[in-house]
mmCIF file with all atom_site columns, C-alpha atoms in Angstrom:
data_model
loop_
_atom_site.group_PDB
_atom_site.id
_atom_site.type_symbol
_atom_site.label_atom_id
_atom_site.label_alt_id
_atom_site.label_comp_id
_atom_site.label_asym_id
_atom_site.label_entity_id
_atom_site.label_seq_id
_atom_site.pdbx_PDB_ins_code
_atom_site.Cartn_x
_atom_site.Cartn_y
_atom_site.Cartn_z
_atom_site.occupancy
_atom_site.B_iso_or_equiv
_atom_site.pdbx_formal_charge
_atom_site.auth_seq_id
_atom_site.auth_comp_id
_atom_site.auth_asym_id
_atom_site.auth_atom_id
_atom_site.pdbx_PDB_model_num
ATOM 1   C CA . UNK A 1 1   ? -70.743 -216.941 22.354  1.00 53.00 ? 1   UNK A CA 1
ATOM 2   C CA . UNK A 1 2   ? -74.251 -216.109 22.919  1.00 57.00 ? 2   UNK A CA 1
ATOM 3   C CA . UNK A 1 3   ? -73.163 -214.536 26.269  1.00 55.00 ? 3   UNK A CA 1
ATOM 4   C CA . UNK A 1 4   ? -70.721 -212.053 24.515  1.00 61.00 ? 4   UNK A CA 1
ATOM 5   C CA . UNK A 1 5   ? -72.813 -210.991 22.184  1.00 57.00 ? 5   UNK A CA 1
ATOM 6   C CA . UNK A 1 6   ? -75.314 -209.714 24.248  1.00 55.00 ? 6   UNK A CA 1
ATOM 7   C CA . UNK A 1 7   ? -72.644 -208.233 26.567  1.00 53.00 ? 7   UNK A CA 1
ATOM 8   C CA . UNK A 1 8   ? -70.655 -206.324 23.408  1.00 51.00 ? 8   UNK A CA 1
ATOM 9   C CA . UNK A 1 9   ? -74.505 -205.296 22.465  1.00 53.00 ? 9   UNK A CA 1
ATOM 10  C CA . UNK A 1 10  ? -75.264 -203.692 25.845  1.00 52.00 ? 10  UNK A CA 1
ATOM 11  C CA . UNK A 1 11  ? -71.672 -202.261 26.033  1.00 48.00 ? 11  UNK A CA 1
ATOM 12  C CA . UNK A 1 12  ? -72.558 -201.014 22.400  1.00 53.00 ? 12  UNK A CA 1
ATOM 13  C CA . UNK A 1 13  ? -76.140 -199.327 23.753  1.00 55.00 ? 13  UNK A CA 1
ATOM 14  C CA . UNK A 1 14  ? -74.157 -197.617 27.064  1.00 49.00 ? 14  UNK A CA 1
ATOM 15  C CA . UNK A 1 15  ? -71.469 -195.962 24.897  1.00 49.00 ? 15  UNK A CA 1
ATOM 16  C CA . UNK A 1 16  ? -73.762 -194.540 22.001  1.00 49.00 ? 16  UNK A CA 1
ATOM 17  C CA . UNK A 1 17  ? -76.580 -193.247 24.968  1.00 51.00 ? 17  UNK A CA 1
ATOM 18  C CA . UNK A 1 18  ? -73.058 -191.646 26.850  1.00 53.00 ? 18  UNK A CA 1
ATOM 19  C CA . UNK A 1 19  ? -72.334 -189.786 23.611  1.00 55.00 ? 19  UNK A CA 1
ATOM 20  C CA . UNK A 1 20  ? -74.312 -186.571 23.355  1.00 51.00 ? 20  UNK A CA 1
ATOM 21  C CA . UNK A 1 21  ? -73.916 -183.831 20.765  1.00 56.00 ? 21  UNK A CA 1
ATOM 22  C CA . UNK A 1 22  ? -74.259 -180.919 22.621  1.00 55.00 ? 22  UNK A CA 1
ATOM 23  C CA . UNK A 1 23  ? -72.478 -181.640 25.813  1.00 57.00 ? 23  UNK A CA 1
ATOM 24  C CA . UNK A 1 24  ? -74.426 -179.078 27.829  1.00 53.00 ? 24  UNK A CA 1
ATOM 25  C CA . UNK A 1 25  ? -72.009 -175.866 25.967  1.00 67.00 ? 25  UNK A CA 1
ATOM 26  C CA . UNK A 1 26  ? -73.808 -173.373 24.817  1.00 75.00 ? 26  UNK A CA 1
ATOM 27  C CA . UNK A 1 27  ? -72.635 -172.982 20.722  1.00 87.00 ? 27  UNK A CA 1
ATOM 28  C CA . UNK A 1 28  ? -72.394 -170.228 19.381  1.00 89.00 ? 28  UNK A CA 1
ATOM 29  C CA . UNK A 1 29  ? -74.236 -170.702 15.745  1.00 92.00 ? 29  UNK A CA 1
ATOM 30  C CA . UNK A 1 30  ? -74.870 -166.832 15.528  1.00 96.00 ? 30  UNK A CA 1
ATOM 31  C CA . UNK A 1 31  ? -72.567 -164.366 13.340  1.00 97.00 ? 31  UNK A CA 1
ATOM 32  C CA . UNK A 1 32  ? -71.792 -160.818 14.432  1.00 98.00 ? 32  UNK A CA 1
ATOM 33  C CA . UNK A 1 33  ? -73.857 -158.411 12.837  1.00 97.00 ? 33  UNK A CA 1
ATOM 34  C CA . UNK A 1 34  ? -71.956 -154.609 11.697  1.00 96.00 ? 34  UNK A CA 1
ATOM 35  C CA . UNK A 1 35  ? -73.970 -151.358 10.341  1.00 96.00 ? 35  UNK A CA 1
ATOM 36  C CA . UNK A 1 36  ? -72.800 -148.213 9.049   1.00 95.00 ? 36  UNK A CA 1
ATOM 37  C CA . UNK A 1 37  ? -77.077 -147.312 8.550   1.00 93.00 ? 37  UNK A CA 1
ATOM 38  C CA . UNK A 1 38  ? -77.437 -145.160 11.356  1.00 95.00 ? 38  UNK A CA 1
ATOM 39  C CA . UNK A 1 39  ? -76.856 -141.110 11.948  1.00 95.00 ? 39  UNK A CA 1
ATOM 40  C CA . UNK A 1 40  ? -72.861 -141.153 12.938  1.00 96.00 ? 40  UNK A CA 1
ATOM 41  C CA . UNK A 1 41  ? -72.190 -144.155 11.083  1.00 97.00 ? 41  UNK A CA 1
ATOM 42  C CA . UNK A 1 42  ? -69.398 -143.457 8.172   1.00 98.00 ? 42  UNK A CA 1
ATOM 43  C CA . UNK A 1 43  ? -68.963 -143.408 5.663   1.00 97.00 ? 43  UNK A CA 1
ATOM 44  C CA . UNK A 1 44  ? -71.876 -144.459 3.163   1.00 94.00 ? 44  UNK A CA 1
ATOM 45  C CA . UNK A 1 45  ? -72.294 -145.493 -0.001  1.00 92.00 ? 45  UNK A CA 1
ATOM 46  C CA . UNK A 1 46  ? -71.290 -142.653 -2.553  1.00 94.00 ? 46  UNK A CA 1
ATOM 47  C CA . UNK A 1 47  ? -69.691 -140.537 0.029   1.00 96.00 ? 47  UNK A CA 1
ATOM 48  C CA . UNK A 1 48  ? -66.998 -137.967 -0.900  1.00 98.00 ? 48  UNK A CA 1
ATOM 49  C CA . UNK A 1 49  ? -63.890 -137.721 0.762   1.00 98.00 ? 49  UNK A CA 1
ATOM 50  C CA . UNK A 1 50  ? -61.155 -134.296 0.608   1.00 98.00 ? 50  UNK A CA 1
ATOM 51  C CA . UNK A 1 51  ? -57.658 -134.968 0.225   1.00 98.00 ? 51  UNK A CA 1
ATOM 52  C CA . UNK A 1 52  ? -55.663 -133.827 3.311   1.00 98.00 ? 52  UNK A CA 1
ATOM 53  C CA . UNK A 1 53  ? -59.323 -133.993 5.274   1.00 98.00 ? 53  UNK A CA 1
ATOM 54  C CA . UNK A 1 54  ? -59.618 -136.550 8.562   1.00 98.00 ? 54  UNK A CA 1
ATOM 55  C CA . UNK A 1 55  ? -62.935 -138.170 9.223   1.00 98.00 ? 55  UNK A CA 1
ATOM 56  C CA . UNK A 1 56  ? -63.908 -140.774 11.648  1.00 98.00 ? 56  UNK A CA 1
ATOM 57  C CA . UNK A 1 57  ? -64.845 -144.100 10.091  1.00 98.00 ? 57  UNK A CA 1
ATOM 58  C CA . UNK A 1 58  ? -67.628 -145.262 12.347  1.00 98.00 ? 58  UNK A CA 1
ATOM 59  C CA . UNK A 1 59  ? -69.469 -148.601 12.612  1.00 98.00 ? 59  UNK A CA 1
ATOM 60  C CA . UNK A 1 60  ? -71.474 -150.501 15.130  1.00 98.00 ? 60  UNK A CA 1
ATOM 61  C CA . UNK A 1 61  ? -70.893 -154.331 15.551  1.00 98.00 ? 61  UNK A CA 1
ATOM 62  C CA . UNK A 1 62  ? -72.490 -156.637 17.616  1.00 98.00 ? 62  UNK A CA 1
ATOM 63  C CA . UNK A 1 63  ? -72.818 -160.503 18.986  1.00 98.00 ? 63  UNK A CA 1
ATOM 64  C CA . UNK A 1 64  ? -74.757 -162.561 20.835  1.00 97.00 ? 64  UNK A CA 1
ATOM 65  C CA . UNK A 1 65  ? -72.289 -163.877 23.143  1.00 96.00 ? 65  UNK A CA 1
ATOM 66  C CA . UNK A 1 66  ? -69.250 -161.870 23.195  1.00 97.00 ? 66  UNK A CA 1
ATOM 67  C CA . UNK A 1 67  ? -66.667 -159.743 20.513  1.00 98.00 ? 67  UNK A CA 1
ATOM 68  C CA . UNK A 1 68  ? -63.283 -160.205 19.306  1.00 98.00 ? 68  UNK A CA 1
ATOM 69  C CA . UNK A 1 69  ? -61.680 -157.986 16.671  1.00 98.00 ? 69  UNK A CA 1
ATOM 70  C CA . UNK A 1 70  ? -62.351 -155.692 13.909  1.00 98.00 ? 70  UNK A CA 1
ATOM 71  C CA . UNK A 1 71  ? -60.976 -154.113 11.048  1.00 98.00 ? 71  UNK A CA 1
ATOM 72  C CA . UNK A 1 72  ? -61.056 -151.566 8.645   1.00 98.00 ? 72  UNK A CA 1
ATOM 73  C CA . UNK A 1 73  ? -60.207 -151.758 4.661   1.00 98.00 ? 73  UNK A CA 1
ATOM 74  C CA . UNK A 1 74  ? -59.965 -148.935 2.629   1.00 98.00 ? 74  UNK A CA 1
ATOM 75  C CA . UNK A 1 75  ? -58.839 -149.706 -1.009  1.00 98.00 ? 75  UNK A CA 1
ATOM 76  C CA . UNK A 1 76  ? -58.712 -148.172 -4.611  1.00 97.00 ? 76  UNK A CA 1
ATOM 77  C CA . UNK A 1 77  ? -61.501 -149.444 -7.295  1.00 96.00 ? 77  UNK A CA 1
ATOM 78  C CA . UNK A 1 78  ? -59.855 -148.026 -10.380 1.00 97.00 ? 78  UNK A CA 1
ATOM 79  C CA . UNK A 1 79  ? -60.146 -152.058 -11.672 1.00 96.00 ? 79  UNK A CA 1
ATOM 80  C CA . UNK A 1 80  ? -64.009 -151.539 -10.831 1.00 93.00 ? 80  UNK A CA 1
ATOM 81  C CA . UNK A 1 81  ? -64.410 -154.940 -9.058  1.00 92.00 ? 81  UNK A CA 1
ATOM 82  C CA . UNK A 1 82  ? -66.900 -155.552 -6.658  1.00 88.00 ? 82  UNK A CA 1
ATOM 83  C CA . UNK A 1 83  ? -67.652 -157.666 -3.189  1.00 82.00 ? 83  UNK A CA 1
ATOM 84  C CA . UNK A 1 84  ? -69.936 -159.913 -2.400  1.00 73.00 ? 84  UNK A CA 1
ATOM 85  C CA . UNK A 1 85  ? -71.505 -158.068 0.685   1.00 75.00 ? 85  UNK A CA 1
ATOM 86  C CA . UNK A 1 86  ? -71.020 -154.800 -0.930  1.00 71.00 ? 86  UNK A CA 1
ATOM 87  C CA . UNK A 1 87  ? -74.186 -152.094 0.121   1.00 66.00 ? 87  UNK A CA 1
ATOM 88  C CA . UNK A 1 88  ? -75.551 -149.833 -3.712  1.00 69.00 ? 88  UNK A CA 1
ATOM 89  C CA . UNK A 1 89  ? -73.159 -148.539 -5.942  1.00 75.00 ? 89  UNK A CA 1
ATOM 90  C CA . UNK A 1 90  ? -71.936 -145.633 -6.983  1.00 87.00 ? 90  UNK A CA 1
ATOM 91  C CA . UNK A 1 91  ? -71.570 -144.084 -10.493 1.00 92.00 ? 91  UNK A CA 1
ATOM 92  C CA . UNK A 1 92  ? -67.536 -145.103 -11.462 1.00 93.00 ? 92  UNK A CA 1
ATOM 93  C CA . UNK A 1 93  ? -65.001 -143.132 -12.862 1.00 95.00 ? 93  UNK A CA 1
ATOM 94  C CA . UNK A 1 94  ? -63.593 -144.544 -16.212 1.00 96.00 ? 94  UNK A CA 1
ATOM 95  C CA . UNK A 1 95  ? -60.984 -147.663 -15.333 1.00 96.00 ? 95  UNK A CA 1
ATOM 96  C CA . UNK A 1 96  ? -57.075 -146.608 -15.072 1.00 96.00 ? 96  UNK A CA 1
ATOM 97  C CA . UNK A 1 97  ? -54.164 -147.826 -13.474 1.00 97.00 ? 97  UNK A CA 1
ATOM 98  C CA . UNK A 1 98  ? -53.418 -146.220 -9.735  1.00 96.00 ? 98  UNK A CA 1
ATOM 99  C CA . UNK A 1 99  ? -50.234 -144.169 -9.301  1.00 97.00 ? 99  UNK A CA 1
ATOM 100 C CA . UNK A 1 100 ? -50.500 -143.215 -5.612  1.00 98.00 ? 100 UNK A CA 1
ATOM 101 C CA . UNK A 1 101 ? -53.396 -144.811 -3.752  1.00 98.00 ? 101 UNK A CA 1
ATOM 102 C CA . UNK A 1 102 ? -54.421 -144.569 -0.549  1.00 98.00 ? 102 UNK A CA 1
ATOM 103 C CA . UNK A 1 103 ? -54.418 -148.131 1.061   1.00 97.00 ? 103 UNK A CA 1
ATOM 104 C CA . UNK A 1 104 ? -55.381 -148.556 4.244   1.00 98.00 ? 104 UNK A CA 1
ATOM 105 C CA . UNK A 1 105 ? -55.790 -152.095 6.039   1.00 98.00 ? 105 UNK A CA 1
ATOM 106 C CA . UNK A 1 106 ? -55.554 -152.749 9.705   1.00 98.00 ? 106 UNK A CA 1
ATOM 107 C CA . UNK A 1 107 ? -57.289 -154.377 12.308  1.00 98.00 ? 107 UNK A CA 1
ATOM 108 C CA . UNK A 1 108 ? -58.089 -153.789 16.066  1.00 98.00 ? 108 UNK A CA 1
ATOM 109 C CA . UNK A 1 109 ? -58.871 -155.967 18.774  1.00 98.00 ? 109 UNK A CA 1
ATOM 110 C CA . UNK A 1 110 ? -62.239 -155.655 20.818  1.00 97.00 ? 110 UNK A CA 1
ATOM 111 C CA . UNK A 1 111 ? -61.768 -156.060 24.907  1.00 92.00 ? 111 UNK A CA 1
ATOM 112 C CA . UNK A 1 112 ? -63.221 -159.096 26.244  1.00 89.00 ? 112 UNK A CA 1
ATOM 113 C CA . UNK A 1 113 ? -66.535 -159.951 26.999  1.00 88.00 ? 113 UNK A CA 1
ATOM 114 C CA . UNK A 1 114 ? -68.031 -156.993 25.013  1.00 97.00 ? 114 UNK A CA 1
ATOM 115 C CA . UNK A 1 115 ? -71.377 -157.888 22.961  1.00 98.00 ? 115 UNK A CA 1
ATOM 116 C CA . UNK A 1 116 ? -71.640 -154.350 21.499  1.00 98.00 ? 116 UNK A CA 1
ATOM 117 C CA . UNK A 1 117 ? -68.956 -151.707 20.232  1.00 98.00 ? 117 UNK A CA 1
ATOM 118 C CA . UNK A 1 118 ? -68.627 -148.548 18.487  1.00 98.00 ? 118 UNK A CA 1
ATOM 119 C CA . UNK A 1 119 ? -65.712 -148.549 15.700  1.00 98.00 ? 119 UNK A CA 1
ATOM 120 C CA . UNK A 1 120 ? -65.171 -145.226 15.618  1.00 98.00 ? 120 UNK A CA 1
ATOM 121 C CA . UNK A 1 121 ? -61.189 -145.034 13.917  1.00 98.00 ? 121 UNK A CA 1
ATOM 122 C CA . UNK A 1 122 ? -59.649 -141.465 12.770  1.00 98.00 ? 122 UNK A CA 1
ATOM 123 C CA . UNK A 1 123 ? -58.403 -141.612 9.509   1.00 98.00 ? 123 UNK A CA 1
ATOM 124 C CA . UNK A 1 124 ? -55.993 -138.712 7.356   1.00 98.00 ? 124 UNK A CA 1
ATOM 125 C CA . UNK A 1 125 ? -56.687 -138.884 3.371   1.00 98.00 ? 125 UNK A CA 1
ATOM 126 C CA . UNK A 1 126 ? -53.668 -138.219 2.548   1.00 98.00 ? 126 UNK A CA 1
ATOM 127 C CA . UNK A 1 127 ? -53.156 -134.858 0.318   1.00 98.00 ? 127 UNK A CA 1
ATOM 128 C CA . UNK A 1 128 ? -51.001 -137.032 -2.156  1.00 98.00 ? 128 UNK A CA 1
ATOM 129 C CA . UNK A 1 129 ? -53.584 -139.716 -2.569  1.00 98.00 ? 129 UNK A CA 1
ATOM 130 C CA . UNK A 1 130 ? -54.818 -140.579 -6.093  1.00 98.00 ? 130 UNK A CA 1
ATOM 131 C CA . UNK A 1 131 ? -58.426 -139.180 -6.093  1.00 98.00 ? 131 UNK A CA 1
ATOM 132 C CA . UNK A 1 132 ? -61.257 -141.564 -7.374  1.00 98.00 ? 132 UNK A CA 1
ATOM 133 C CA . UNK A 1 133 ? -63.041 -144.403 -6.505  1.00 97.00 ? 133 UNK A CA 1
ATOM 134 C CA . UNK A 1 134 ? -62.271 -146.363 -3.377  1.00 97.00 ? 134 UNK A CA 1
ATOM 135 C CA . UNK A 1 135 ? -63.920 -149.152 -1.572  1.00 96.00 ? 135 UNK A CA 1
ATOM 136 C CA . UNK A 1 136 ? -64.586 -148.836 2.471   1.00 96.00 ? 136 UNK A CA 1
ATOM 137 C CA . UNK A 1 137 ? -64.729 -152.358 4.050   1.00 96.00 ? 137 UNK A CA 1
ATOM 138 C CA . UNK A 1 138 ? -65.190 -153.182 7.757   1.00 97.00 ? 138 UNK A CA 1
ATOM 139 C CA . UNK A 1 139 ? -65.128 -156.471 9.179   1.00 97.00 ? 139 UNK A CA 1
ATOM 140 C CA . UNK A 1 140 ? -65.975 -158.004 12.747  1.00 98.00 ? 140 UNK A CA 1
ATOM 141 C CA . UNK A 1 141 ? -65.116 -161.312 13.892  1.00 98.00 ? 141 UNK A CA 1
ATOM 142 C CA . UNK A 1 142 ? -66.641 -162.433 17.209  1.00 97.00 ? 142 UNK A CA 1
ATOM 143 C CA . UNK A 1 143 ? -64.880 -165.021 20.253  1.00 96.00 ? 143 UNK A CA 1
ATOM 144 C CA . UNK A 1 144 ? -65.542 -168.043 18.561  1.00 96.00 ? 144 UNK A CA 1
ATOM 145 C CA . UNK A 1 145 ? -64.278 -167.084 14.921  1.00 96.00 ? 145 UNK A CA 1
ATOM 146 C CA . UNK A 1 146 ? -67.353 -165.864 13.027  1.00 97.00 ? 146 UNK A CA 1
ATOM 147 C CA . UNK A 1 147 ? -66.875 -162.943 11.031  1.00 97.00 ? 147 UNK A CA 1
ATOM 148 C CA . UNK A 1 148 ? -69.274 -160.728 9.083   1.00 97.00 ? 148 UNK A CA 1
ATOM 149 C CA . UNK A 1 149 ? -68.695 -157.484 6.999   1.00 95.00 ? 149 UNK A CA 1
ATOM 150 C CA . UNK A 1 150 ? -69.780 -154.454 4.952   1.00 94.00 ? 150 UNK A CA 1
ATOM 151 C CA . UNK A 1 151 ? -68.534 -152.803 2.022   1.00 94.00 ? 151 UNK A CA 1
ATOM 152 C CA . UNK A 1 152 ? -69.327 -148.972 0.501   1.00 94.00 ? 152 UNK A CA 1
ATOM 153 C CA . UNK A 1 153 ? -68.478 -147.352 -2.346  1.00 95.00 ? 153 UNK A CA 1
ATOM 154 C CA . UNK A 1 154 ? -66.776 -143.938 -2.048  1.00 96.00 ? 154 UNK A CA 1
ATOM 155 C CA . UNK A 1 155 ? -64.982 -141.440 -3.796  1.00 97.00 ? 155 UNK A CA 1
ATOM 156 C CA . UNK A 1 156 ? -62.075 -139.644 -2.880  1.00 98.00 ? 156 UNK A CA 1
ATOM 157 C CA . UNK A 1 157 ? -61.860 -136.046 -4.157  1.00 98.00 ? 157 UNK A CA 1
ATOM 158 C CA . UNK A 1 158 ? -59.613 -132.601 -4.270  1.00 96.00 ? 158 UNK A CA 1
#
């Protein structure tokens, strides 16, 4: 008995010292990072948008290891509700109920191996759209499924 206990404890030893948590792969712990702060980045915070006008919504995202897919949100605030990662504020229109807004949601993918990208996605206000206040949310997700983003205010005018 003595015999298999010290052979089930050295069996015990070999199997927990095989067992290693990082495996020699390199883990990705780090999430994207995405800024609109810079001189073409757009829009920002409090910016005013013309009915029938196109601008280019422009962003730059980046990773440490390597880039999957993006996307772009554009969405009334008439219900004046807020995000968590959301950049200032803007001074808000009373609340109402939208008619015609413009909603705008899709999402792009990133070739592969990129650590760095532009966003740079031309985008029609539509001459119909209810004017007010609008939200402007990007989003980047990176190869191994972390995602970061960045909301704005902005206003969308006559």
């Amino acid at each position: 008995m003595k015999f298999k206990a010290k052979y089930f404890y050295f069996l015990f030893i070999v199997l927990l010292a095989s067992c290693s948590s990082d495996d020699g792969i390199d883990k990705d712990e780090e999430k994207p990072t995405i800024s609109i702060n810079y001189n073409e980045g757009f829009p920002h915070g409090c910016e005013e948008l013309v009915r029938g006008e196109t601008y280019e919504f422009r962003a730059m995202v980046t990773d440490n290891q390597a880039l999957a897919s993006y996307g772009i949100d554009i969405h009334h605030n008439f219900d004046h509700h807020t995000h968590d990662d959301q950049v200032g504020e803007c001074d808000l229109e009373p609340k109402r109920d939208a008619v015609n807004p413009l909603i705008f949601m899709e999402n792009y993918a990133i070739e592969d191996g990129l650590t760095s990208y532009e966003i740079n996605i031309r985008i029609v206000i539509p001459i119909d759209a209810d004017t007010g206040d609008y939200h402007c949310s990007y989003s980047i997700t990176d190869a191994t499924g972390w995602q970061s983003r960045t909301s704005v205010d902005i206003k969308i005018v006559e």
